[in-house]
GROMACS .gro file of C-alpha atoms in nm:
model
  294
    1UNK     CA    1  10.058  -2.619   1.183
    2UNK     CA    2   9.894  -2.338   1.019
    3UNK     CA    3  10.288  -2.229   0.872
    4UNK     CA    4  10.299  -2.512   0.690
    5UNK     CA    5   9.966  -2.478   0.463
    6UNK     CA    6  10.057  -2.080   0.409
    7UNK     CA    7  10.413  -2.188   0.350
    8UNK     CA    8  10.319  -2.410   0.085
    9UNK     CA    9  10.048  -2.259  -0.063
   10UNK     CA   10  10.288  -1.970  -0.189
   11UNK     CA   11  10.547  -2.194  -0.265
   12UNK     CA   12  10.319  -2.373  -0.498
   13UNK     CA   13  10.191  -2.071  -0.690
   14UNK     CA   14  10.583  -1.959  -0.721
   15UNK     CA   15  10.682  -2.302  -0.884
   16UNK     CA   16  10.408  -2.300  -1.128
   17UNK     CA   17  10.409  -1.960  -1.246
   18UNK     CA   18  10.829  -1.951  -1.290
   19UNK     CA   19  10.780  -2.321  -1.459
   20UNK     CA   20  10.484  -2.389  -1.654
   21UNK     CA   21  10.625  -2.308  -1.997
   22UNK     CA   22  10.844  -2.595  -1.982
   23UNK     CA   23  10.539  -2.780  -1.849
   24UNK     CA   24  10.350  -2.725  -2.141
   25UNK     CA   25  10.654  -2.791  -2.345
   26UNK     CA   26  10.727  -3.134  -2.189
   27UNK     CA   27  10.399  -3.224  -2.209
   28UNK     CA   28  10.378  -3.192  -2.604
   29UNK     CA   29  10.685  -3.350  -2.636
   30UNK     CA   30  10.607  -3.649  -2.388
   31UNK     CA   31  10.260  -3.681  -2.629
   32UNK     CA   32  10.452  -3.738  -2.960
   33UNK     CA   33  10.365  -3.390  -3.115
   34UNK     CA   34  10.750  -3.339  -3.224
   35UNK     CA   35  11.050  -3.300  -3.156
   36UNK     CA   36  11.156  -3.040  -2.875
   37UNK     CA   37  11.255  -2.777  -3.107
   38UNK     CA   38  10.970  -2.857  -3.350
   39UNK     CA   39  10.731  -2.811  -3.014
   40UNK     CA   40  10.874  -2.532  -2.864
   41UNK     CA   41  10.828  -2.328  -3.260
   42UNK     CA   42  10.470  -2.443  -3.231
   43UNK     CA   43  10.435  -2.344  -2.919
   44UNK     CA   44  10.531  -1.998  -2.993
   45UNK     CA   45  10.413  -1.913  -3.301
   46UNK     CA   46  10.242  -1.566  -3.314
   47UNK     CA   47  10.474  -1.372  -3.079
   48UNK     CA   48  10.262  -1.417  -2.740
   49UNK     CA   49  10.305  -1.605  -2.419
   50UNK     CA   50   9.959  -1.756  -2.415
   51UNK     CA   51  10.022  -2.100  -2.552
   52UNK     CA   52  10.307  -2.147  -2.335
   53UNK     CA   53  10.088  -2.049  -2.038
   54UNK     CA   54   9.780  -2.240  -2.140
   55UNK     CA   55   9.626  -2.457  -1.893
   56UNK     CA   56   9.793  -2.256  -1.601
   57UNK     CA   57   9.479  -2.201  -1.442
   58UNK     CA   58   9.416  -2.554  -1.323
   59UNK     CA   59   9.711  -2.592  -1.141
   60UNK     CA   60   9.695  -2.243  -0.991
   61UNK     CA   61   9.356  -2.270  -0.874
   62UNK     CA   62   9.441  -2.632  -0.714
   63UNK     CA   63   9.773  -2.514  -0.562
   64UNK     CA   64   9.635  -2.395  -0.231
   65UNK     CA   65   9.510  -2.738  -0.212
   66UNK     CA   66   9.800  -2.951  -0.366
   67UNK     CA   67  10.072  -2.763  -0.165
   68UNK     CA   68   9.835  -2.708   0.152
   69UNK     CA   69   9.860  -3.080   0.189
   70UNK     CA   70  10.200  -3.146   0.049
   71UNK     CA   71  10.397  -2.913   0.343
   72UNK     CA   72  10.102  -3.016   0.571
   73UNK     CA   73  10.128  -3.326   0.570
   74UNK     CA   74  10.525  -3.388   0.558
   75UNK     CA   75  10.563  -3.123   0.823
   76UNK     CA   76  10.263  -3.279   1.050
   77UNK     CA   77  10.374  -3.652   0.980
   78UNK     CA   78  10.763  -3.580   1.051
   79UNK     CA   79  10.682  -3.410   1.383
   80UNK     CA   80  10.458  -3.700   1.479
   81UNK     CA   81  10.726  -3.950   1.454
   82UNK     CA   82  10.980  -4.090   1.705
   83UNK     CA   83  11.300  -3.862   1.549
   84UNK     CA   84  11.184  -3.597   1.318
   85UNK     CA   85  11.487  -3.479   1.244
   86UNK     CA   86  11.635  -3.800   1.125
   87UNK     CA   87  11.653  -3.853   0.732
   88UNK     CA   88  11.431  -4.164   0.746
   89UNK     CA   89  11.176  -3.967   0.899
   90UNK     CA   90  11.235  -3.689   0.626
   91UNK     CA   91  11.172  -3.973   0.335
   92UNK     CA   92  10.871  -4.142   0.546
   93UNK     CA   93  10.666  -3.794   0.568
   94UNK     CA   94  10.780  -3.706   0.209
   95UNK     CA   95  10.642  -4.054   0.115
   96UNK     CA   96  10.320  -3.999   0.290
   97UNK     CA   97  10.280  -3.653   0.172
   98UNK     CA   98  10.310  -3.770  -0.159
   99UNK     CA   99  10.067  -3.993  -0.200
  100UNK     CA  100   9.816  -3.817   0.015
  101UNK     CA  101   9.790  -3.478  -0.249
  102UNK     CA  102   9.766  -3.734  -0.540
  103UNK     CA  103   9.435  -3.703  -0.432
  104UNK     CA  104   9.414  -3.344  -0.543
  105UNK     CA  105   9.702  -3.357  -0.770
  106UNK     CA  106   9.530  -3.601  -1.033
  107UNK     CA  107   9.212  -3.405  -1.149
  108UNK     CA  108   9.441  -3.070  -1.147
  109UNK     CA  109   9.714  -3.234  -1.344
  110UNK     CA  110   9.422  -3.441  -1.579
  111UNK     CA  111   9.253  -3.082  -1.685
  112UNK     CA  112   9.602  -2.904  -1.710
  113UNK     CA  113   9.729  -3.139  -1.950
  114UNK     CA  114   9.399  -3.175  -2.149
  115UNK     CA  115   9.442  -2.790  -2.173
  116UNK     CA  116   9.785  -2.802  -2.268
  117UNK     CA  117   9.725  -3.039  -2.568
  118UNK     CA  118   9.395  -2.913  -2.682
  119UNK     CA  119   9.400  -2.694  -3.049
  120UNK     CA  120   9.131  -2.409  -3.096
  121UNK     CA  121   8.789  -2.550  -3.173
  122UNK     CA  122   8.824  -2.900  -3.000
  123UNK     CA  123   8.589  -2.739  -2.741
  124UNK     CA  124   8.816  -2.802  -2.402
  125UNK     CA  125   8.716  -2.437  -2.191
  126UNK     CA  126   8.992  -2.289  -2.038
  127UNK     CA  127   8.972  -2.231  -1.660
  128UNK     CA  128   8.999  -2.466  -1.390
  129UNK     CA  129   8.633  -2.504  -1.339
  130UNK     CA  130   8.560  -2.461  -1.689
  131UNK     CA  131   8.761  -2.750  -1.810
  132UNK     CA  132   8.619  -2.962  -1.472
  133UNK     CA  133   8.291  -2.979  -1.572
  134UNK     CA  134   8.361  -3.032  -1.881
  135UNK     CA  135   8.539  -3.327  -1.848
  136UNK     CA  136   8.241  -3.448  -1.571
  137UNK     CA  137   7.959  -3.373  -1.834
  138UNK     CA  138   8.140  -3.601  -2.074
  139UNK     CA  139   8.298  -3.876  -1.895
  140UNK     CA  140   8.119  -3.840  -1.528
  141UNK     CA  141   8.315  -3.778  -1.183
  142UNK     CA  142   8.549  -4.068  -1.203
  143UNK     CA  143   8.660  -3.950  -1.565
  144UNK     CA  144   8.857  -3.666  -1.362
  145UNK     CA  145   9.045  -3.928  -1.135
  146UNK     CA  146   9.203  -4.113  -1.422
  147UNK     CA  147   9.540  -4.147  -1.384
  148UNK     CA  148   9.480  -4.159  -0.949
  149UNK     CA  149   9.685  -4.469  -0.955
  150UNK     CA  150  10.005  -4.381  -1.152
  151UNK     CA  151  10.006  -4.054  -1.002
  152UNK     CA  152  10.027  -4.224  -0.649
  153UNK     CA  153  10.310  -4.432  -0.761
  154UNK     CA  154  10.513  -4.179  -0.935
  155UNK     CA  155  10.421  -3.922  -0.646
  156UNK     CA  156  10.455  -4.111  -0.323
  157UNK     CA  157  10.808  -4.206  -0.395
  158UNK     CA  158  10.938  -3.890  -0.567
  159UNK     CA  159  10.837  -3.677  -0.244
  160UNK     CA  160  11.041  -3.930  -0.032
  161UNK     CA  161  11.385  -3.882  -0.224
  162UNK     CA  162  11.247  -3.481  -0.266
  163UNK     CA  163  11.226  -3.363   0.085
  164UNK     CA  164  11.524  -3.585   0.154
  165UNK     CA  165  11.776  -3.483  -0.068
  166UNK     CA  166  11.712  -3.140   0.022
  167UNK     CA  167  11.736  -3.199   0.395
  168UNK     CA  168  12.064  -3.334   0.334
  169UNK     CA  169  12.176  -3.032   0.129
  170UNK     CA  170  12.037  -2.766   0.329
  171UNK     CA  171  12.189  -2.881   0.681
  172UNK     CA  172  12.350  -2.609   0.870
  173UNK     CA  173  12.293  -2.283   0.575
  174UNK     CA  174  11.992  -2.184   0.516
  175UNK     CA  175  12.110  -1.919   0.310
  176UNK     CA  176  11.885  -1.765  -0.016
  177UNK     CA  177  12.145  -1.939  -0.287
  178UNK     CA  178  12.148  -2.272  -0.118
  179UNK     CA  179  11.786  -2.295  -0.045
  180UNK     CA  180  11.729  -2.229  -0.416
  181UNK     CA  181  11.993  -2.449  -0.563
  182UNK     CA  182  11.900  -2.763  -0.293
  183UNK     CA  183  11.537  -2.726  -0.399
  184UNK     CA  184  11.639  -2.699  -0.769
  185UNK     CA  185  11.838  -3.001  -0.762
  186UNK     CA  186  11.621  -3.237  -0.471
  187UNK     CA  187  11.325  -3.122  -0.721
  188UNK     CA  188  11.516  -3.221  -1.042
  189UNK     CA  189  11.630  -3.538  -0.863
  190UNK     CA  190  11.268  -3.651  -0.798
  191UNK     CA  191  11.167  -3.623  -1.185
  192UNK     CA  192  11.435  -3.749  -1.336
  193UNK     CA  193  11.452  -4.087  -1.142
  194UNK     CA  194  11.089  -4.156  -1.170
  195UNK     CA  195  11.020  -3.956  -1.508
  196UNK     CA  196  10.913  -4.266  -1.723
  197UNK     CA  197  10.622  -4.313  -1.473
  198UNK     CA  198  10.520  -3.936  -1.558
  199UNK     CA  199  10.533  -4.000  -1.955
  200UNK     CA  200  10.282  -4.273  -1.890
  201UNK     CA  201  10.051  -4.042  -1.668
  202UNK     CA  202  10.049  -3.768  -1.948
  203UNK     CA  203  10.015  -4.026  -2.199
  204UNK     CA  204   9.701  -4.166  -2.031
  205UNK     CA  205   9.563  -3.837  -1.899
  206UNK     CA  206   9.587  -3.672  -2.216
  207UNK     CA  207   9.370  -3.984  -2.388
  208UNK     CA  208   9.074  -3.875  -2.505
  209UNK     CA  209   8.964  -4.130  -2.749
  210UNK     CA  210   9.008  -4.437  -2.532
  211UNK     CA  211   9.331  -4.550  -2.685
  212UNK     CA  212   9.440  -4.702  -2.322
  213UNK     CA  213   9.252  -4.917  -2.081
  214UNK     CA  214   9.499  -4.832  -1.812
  215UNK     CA  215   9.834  -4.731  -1.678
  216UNK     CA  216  10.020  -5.113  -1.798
  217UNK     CA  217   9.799  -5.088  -2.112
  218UNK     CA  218   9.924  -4.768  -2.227
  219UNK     CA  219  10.324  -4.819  -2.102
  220UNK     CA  220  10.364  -5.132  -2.279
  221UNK     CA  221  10.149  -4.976  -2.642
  222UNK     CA  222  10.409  -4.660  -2.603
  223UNK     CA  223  10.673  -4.905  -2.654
  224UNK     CA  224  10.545  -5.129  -2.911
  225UNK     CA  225  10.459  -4.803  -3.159
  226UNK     CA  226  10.748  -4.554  -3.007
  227UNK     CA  227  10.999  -4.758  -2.896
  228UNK     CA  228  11.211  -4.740  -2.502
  229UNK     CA  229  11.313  -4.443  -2.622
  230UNK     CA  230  10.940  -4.263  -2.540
  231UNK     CA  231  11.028  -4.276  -2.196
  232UNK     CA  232  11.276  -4.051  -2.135
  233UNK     CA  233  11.142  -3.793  -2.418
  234UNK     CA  234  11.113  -3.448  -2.294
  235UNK     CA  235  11.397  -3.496  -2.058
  236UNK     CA  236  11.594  -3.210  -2.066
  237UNK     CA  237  11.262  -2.978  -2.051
  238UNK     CA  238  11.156  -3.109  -1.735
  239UNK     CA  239  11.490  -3.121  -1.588
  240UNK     CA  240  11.453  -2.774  -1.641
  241UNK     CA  241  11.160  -2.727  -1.517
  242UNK     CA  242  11.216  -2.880  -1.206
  243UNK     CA  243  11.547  -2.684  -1.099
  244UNK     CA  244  11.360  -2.362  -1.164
  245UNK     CA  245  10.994  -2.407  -1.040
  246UNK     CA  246  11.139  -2.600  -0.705
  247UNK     CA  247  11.427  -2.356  -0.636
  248UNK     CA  248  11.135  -2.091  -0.660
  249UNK     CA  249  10.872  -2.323  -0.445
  250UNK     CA  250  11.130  -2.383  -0.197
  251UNK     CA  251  11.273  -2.013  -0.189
  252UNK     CA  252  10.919  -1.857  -0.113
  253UNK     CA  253  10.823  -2.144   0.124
  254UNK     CA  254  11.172  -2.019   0.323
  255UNK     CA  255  11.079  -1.638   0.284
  256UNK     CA  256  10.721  -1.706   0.418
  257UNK     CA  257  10.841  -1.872   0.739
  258UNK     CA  258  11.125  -1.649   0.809
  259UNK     CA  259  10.839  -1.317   0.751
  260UNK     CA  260  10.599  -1.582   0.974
  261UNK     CA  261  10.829  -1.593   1.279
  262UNK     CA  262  10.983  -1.176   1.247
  263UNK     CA  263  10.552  -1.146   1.252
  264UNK     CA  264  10.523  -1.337   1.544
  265UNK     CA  265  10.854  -1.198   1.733
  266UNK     CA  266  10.739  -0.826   1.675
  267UNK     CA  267  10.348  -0.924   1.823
  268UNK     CA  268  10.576  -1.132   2.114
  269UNK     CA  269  10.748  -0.813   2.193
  270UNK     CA  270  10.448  -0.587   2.177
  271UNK     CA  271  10.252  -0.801   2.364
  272UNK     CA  272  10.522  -0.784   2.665
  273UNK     CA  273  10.559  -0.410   2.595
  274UNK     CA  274  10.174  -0.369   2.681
  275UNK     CA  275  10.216  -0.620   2.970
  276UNK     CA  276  10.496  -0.450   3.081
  277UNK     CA  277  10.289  -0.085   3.050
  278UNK     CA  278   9.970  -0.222   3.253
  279UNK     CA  279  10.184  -0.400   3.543
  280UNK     CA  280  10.351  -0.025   3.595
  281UNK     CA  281  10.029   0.134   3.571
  282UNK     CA  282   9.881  -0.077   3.795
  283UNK     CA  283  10.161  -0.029   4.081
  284UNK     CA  284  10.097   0.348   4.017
  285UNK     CA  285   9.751   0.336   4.052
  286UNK     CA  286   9.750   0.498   3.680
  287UNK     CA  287   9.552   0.404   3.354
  288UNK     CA  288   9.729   0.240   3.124
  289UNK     CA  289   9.832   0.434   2.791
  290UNK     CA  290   9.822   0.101   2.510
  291UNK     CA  291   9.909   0.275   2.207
  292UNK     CA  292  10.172   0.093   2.033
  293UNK     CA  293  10.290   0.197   1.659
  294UNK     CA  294  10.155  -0.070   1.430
   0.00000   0.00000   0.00000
């Protein structure tokens, strides 16, 4: 349904714009640079916004397609099943959903964080495309699907308890502060529980100097030279994170569908207007007069 794709297109560039400073901040802190005061100094040093913002324009310019497929697919798989409106259902399409825009989520999320953690003069462009052929010209095509398989298993089941959670909080209001706070906390949910799987991804997307073989290879070195504690480092950032750039996805993707149907009701009514005009006409032996206010 084309609702769906629109819906979560503009949901998607909502949630990154509102949250992406506390993505770049969790990402420096998940990457050992400091502590999350000692990151977020750095970060702003020199009075302006565009560290914080650096790297935005990866996952902006892949959000049409990230999102596109993310509401797509849940919306297309949960209507194909037996009870859509069941929760089951809910977590199956969220499941599915999630591991199908892994496809398109990995190379986005690869350049973004090699953006976010790059220093002036280590010669990663900014801009989407910029920092996409970069990374192709050094490490080929597959060098911008590492990570593919971590991001499938932290993504798959985080969209299942996502879309789930928020079902189950948004039955029966639909109201601006709920949709907000349900998408807030079903996206805050989703990162918290899986979150260790994330540090590994940024961990292993962020290597550059072929520190890790692989997803196991770089979890169990993060623990032998940081310690268990690694894992749940940068936390509270992308707790944050979460509540506000999901209450904001979830918020537009609501606004979009309620201005999608008022759209369609008004062209429903004019339609039946004009019908209405040509039928009379026609009994009258008359020509029609079709001009309608727009």
């Amino acid at each position: 349904m084309a609702l769906d794709f629109v819906a979560g297109c503009i949901g998607g560039c909502a949630g990154i714009v509102a949250g992406h400073p506390l993505d770049t901040l969790k990402v420096h802190i998940q990457s050992g640079r400091g502590s999350p005061l000692q990151c977020a100094k750095s970060l702003l040093r020199g009075g302006t916004i565009s560290n914080i913002y650096r790297g935005v324009w990866a996952p902006l310019g892949g959000i049409a397609a990230v999102n596109a497929i993310v509401f797509g697919a849940y919306g297309n798989t949960r209507r194909a099943l037996s009870e859509p409106d069941s929760l089951k259902t809910h977590a199956m399409a969220g499941a599915a959903a999630g591991a199908l825009q892994s496809l398109a989520c990995a190379p986005v999320e690869l350049i973004k964080t090699r953006q976010q953690l790059a220093s002036a003069g280590e010669g990663m462009p900014n801009g989407a495309w910029a920092g996409a052929r970069h990374i192709v010209k050094i490490g080929g095509f597959k060098a911008l699907f590492r990570g593919l398989g971590i991001t499938v298993a932290r993504d798959s089941p985080a969209f299942a308890i996502y879309f789930t959670s928020y079902e189950v909080m948004t039955r029966g209001d639909k109201s601006v502060s709920r949709v907000f706070t349900a998408g807030g906390v079903a996206g805050a949910l989703s990162w918290v529980i899986l979150y260790p799987i994330d540090v590994v991804k940024s961990r292993l997307q962020g290597d550059t100097i072929g520190k890790y073989s692989g997803a196991w290879d770089c979890f169990v070195k993060s623990i032998r030279s940081d310690g268990w504690r690694c894992m749940t480092r940068g936390v509270v950032a992308v707790t944050l994170r979460a509540f506000i750039s999901n209450g904001a996805c979830f918020t537009a993707v609501a606004w979009t569908e309620q201005a999608w149907q008022h759209c369609s009701s008004d062209s429903a009514v004019k339609t039946l207007a004009q019908a209405a005009v040509i039928s009379d006409a026609v009994r009258h032996h008359e020509s029609p007069d079709l001009r309608f206010d727009i």
